[in-house]
mmCIF file of C-alpha atoms in Angstrom:
data_model
loop_
_atom_site.group_PDB
_atom_site.id
_atom_site.type_symbol
_atom_site.label_atom_id
_atom_site.label_comp_id
_atom_site.label_asym_id
_atom_site.label_seq_id
_atom_site.Cartn_x
_atom_site.Cartn_y
_atom_site.Cartn_z
ATOM 1 C CA MET A 1 -58.190 -71.018 -40.065
ATOM 2 C CA LYS A 2 -54.411 -69.919 -40.090
ATOM 3 C CA ILE A 3 -53.335 -71.974 -37.354
ATOM 4 C CA GLY A 4 -54.608 -74.920 -39.339
ATOM 5 C CA LEU A 5 -52.551 -74.000 -42.114
ATOM 6 C CA ILE A 6 -49.139 -73.602 -39.944
ATOM 7 C CA LEU A 7 -50.021 -76.858 -38.090
ATOM 8 C CA GLY A 8 -50.496 -78.503 -41.545
ATOM 9 C CA THR A 9 -47.089 -77.075 -42.818
ATOM 10 C CA LEU A 10 -45.377 -78.028 -39.705
ATOM 11 C CA VAL A 11 -46.621 -81.929 -40.018
ATOM 12 C CA LEU A 12 -45.460 -81.586 -44.098
ATOM 13 C CA VAL A 13 -41.811 -80.275 -42.877
ATOM 14 C CA ALA A 14 -41.654 -82.874 -40.228
ATOM 15 C CA LEU A 15 -42.615 -85.502 -42.550
ATOM 16 C CA ILE A 16 -39.922 -84.205 -45.054
ATOM 17 C CA PHE A 17 -37.420 -84.021 -41.947
ATOM 18 C CA LEU A 18 -37.994 -87.583 -40.809
ATOM 19 C CA TYR A 19 -37.571 -88.988 -44.838
ATOM 20 C CA GLU A 20 -34.621 -87.298 -45.571
ATOM 21 C CA TRP A 21 -32.532 -87.113 -42.419
ATOM 22 C CA PRO A 22 -31.595 -90.690 -42.375
ATOM 23 C CA ARG A 23 -30.452 -90.381 -46.032
ATOM 24 C CA ILE A 24 -27.777 -88.261 -45.325
ATOM 25 C CA ASN A 25 -24.641 -90.057 -44.273
ATOM 26 C CA ARG A 26 -22.861 -89.347 -40.596
ATOM 27 C CA THR A 27 -20.072 -88.083 -42.226
ATOM 28 C CA GLN A 28 -21.722 -85.424 -44.113
ATOM 29 C CA LYS A 29 -21.891 -82.765 -41.247
ATOM 30 C CA LYS A 30 -21.776 -79.611 -43.530
ATOM 31 C CA GLU A 31 -24.876 -81.146 -45.902
ATOM 32 C CA LYS A 32 -26.830 -81.944 -42.705
ATOM 33 C CA VAL A 33 -26.190 -78.241 -41.394
ATOM 34 C CA VAL A 34 -27.172 -76.900 -44.749
ATOM 35 C CA PHE A 35 -30.632 -78.962 -45.195
ATOM 36 C CA VAL A 36 -31.582 -77.936 -41.482
ATOM 37 C CA VAL A 37 -31.048 -73.991 -42.380
ATOM 38 C CA LEU A 38 -32.765 -74.451 -45.680
ATOM 39 C CA LEU A 39 -35.456 -76.393 -44.342
ATOM 40 C CA SER A 40 -35.997 -73.903 -41.214
ATOM 41 C CA LEU A 41 -35.930 -70.774 -43.869
ATOM 42 C CA GLY A 42 -38.177 -72.529 -46.123
ATOM 43 C CA THR A 43 -40.696 -73.160 -43.021
ATOM 44 C CA ILE A 44 -40.566 -69.536 -41.479
ATOM 45 C CA LEU A 45 -41.325 -67.904 -44.966
ATOM 46 C CA ALA A 46 -44.143 -70.416 -45.659
ATOM 47 C CA MET A 47 -45.547 -69.321 -42.150
ATOM 48 C CA VAL A 48 -45.026 -65.777 -42.821
ATOM 49 C CA LEU A 49 -46.998 -65.892 -46.170
ATOM 50 C CA ILE A 50 -49.684 -67.659 -44.344
ATOM 51 C CA TRP A 51 -49.914 -65.224 -41.818
ATOM 52 C CA ASN A 52 -49.746 -62.444 -44.016
ATOM 53 C CA PRO A 53 -50.428 -63.199 -47.804
ATOM 54 C CA ASP A 54 -50.108 -59.619 -49.071
ATOM 55 C CA LEU A 55 -46.289 -59.104 -48.400
ATOM 56 C CA PRO A 56 -44.636 -57.863 -51.476
ATOM 57 C CA GLY A 57 -42.820 -60.613 -53.396
ATOM 58 C CA PRO A 58 -39.170 -60.232 -54.637
ATOM 59 C CA THR A 59 -40.017 -58.995 -58.026
ATOM 60 C CA GLN A 60 -41.648 -56.045 -56.704
ATOM 61 C CA ILE A 61 -38.830 -55.129 -54.299
ATOM 62 C CA VAL A 62 -36.376 -55.354 -57.224
ATOM 63 C CA ASP A 63 -38.822 -52.879 -59.185
ATOM 64 C CA TYR A 64 -38.941 -50.438 -56.282
ATOM 65 C CA ILE A 65 -35.389 -50.582 -56.267
ATOM 66 C CA TYR A 66 -34.388 -50.198 -59.656
ATOM 67 C CA LYS A 67 -37.487 -48.190 -61.454
ATOM 68 C CA PRO A 68 -35.699 -44.685 -60.276
ATOM 69 C CA LEU A 69 -32.782 -46.019 -61.618
ATOM 70 C CA GLY A 70 -34.469 -46.576 -64.616
ATOM 71 C CA ARG A 71 -36.037 -43.303 -65.288
ATOM 72 C CA MET A 72 -32.631 -41.571 -64.430
ATOM 73 C CA MET A 73 -30.946 -43.246 -67.628
ATOM 74 C CA GLU A 74 -33.914 -42.645 -69.828
ATOM 75 C CA LYS A 75 -33.216 -38.815 -69.624
#
């Protein structure tokens, strides 16, 4: 089941890449690098969340970090 979701995600990412890559001009090297990096990071994040959906979100991490600070400031 998870393998199918991962393969589906990879197909969608490939379609996004094939659609957007020709639209970026050849002279825009930095834009191409940023596009590949962001698409890769998004793909990795999607696969990690498919494989382990119980990972804490960013708000839970911020809450974990700042909750003790909030308690200290209340006193």
